[in-house]
């Protein structure tokens, strides 16, 4: 029990909605789906009631069926495609929609469920804190590759989040006012509550004048009237901040006592009401739920993570140093050791480095303004809203110190005290960076100034509270770089090494998993993925991205949401308490190292070393057309990338393209060859060994299960149709050879996976998933054939220009619209798209 209690006290689950969705389905359609789900639930209840009464039909059932028919007809004639390319604030609205509709009420239910189950088994243990499961967001704050995310957008996003949560609280307080009708004739109250009401009377006399007679004998209702007015005043002030250009200047401190400055002030008033009720023997579950919601969401709803690519910071400092002429040569030309020395020196001086006028390029100014907006956000909304700064493409220690130096210039780090209000989080993405991550973090922990920052300042006495460092590991780019098996193994190893590095320095790690929706980007069932993490690396703490494309499948309905959240909480608790120790068996690790290396070589030989591959990818997949989908505010390529260069292409459209064509290459290619080469060394013995891994080692089972699920979605007949129809005549022969190479690897991988699992067919071990995939596969085939025909005509439309000859009865716009509709349909059927 003591071990469980320690875990519950430290339980910290963070789920982060990301800012680069491939959410293909319109919110309009999602809303219609929710309405239909609601009607179906009502119909189920009515039909159950009729069955018990022995009746076949009723007016109520007929009315619901008519309503259902009407909804389907309206949906049938609704456009499936986005009508415009969404701006960042549109994406913010899409993401916050899930909080408004489902999550706001779901998290208190999750807490109640875990509390009830804990009390049933361990009645003497204390439940975790209300906010053991929290949400974050990159929507409106993730700048990496998205020039549309400006300081003003981040400011407006923060105001928008606060506005939504305040409206929810106002509704809840109105409900409580109806509920808490207790009279002084029949119920005593604590003097503390009456004193509070008297203070409110002095601060807001207009409410007293309006409500005092009405609520003369109902103190709870009078108190709630004051609370509601304060919430409304806070909301009105927030709306003014949203509309004005306040982020460019110092935010005026609110003077009025008739508003709440923070969620903590609101919470204190609710807890006063709760104490008074408890003292008089009354329990109010609606009040308890509201208190739980305020603990979880505060006035900010979700934490905002800032993310930017590492070279933006080095280029900005390069401009600053050149302008001030303070370095013997440009900053970017310094060696890594020279950079670290200069940065560490600058971090220990209080002298400003950045001039107030900012005579720099637009990108450098924007980078500097980003840190200033973080400072303003912390002043207005509290430090907890925005204190994590993620550096994508982190390679070296200097990448982290550059961010810390720019933070110091904005007042987020004080060199005199060593106290900072910002957490610098490296994101290691490529295989090379994952391998170097432990040495980078060790060098960082060796710096006294950084250890002081983690500890909370130079003069902070040694306490029992260990320092916390967050490290993010990227699944997408490592997979694109080296294939599925190699990527997963490098991430697994990096976690173990990072934990071993952190322990001697007394630092606790929170691993932030940058998982996509698709298997090729780290997606797949969350429960198995969490259990497959190395022992000792979770310890009750985990942070995971929730990609835009999978939000609807997890959070669109209350039942789905609770199921998903319970699954994650269960997996974190189980993984933290029950450690198998299989990850530490060195001979097993050596075998996995060998398999990963072989898989990587075979994957790269196709993707990066086969001269025909780039042409093949651009001709036989709809990559060009995907970029025209109005689904995201972010470009498909990182800045400066060549049109046909794979290095500049983002992982999302890369995986999306392979999914559409039913190849799904990034999620399995190379696995079969690696397994075959290992089995050839000792066929019987090694097969028995790999089967043992599959049944005993959670990591290996997770890898095999994901490959098996992906293979079940591959359809080589459809894929070959893309190749034969979309290849140019002069390229068809060389592309057919590439297809044969992919086909051989598919059949090899499928056969060996079936040997390992002992199944006759893919997914025999999971009949429900098998049936689901089969049903969806069948509906997608016609869409694939339609897509090929439309893409072929669309591409010919751009090439053929013989005057006076009509080559198609459809315009280019109509053909593109048809092709985009098939992209929508296939994405919906494949579920985890990109």
Phi, psi and omega in degrees: 000322180298321179296318179295319181297318179299318179296314181298323180296329183258003185300124186212096181251126181234124180244127190242118175286131187264161188263008180230070185283153162250037177295107190271339186265133181297150175297328177303316180292319179301319180296320178295321178298319180295320179295319179296318178300321180294317179296318180298322178297315179297319180296319177302314182296317180296316181294324176297318180294318179297321181298317180294331180272355180073026180254151181269328185206167176205165179298323181296316180296319180296321179296319179293322179294322176296318179298319179296316178300317181297316180300317182294319179297318179295319179296318183303328183258014177264139181294132181279340186267148172298137184276346182206160176284122186293139170281170182299319181291335172294318178296323176300314180297318179301313184291317182290342177305321181291325176295315184295316187277324191229306194294326183304321180268340186285322185294320173301324177294322177299316179298316180297321181293316181293325179293314180298316181292324178294316181294330179291329184256317181233078187297340183268356180273150180271132179297163176293173178295158179307321187261038178294337176242117184235160180243144174236179181207144169256355186287115182094357180228345180279112184263349189299107178076006181237095181294347181286343180273099182256168175305321180296319179298317180295320177298313181294325177300315180297316178296320180299314179300315180295322179299315182297315184288326177294319177299320178297317180295321180298317177299318181294320180293322175300318178296319179296324180298321176294325187280314187272072183264021184300137183255149175297340177294330189239356183212133176280160173227157179287145176303329180303320180291318180295322177297319179298318179296323178295318177298319178297322180299320180290324184277328182228070184298334182294326177291319179299315180298324185278327191244348189300317181289317182299319183251032186302320182254011182236081188297325181295319179293323178295316179298317181293332176296317176296316181299316181296319180295319178298318178298318180294321176297319179296318178298317181295319177296319180297322180295323176296319179296324179296319186281327184277164180271050190288339185294342182277350181223174181296131181284128179295137179290129180295126183269329188290139175275001182267018173228167174261131177276339181204166176296332181297323179294318177297316181299319181299322180291320178294320180293328175297315178298317181297316179300317181296317178298315182297322180297334180257015173078024181246138174242137180234105184293327179296323177292319178300318179297317179297317178300317177301316180296320180292322176299319184283311191260339184054220174254009186250344180071295181221146175289141177257125174262131172271138175224137177211154182283144192300323184293338177299323182285318180293321178295323179295313179294328177298317178295316182298313182295322179292319180297318182276347182054052184252358178238148181295335176213166183307143182304318182293345179267355178289152173288166180301318181296318179295320178300313183298318180297313181295316180297317180296323178293313180297326182289345182257003177252148180269356179294132177295147179253327186261124177293152186292333185282339181057064179278060186233181177292166182298319181293321178295318179298317181297321179297316180294317180298329180299316179293326179292324179291326176299317178299315179294321178298318180294324179293319184275318189254352184099151183300326186295339181294313191215094181224003180252126179240110184263133181252103179285156185054047175286132179239321190223173177298323182300329180300323180280320181291329177299316179295319180296322179293315178296327176293320178300319181294336179266001179086019180266353178216130182252111182294335182292319182258342183078011181267134178228151177249026180224139175255123180269120187240113177284143174246108179267119191245312183278165180299319180298318180292323177298322179292326182274348186307313181300318181291324177297313182292325178296316179299323180293315180295338179287340182282119182304320183295326181285321177296323177294320178300314180296324183281350179098019177127162182295317190264008181290128180294152180298126181237176180278352181277109182289157177289149182241126176239128176264136176229130181257136179244128184263128180272329191290304185289326178294325178291315179298328184283320190222005178093166189296308186294314181297316180300310181297322180290319180296322178293319178300313180295318182300320179299314180297316182294319180297319178297318179295326179289320186289324186306310182298336181268003181067029181256133173266137181261141164244113179277128179256113184268114179274071184272141173269186178277326183271159178298324179294351177234030174090003183281192183117181183303125185292324184301307180296324181296319180290318179295336182277355178291150181300145177302150178073000180261346180265302178049041177082358182241129175205150176223131187223139173281142173246106186289148182307324184293336184253002182299316184296322182288344181251330191234010185282335180232148182303321182294317178298316183299311181297319179300313182296314181294320176298320180300313181294314180299317179299315182295320180295316180295313182296315182296325182285328185267322186250091182262121185284331181083000182293334181293342184262004179279108190300316179301324177296316179299321180295320178295317179296322178300317180295314179298316182296318181296317179295319179297317181299315181299315183291321179297313183291332179295331176277308191285318190248343185248348179276113188298334183273355193293317184296318177297318179302311182300316184284334180273319189265355175244159181274038183301320181294322182284329179300323181296345180265358175291136181272064187243347185209150178279353187260140178295157181286341182240150171291153184305136174084358182286144176291157186298325182250016182272124181291330183298323182276346183284132179291156183294331184294303178296332177301308181289321180304317182296315181292330179290318181301319185275000178069016173280315184050037186308315186298341188265359181209340189297132180101339182293316183298313180298318180299314179295318182297314181298324179290318181291329181296334181293324178201084192311304185290312184296314182289327176296317178298321180295314180294325175296321178297317176305314185299320184274340187246331189256109183305322181298312183294320179296319179298316180298311182296318181297319179294318179297318180298316180297318181295315180301327180292340180265348179288140176224098186291334176295315177295317181300319179295326177299319176301315183295311185290327184271328186261350177285143172291147184308320182288343182257352191300320184296313181290329178288326177298323178297319178296318179299318179299321178297315179294320181297317179299317181294323178298309183297322177297313181296315180300314182297319182287325177296319178295324176297318182294315185278339182079013181269158176279321180230160178299138177069019174301332181283350180223077186303324181295314178294320179302313180295318180300313180295318180299315180298316182289321179303317183297323182283339185277333185305309179301324179295322178297317180295319177297318182299315180301313181300317182290318179297320181298312179295319181299316181288325176293327181301324181280342185263314186280125181219035179292123184294142176081359181248127178266116185262344180210141178280357180249146176283167179298321180297319179293320179295318179296317179300316178299316180297319180293326176296321178292326175301315178303310185296316180294319179299319180295322181286325181280345178069279183273095194271307183209000000 
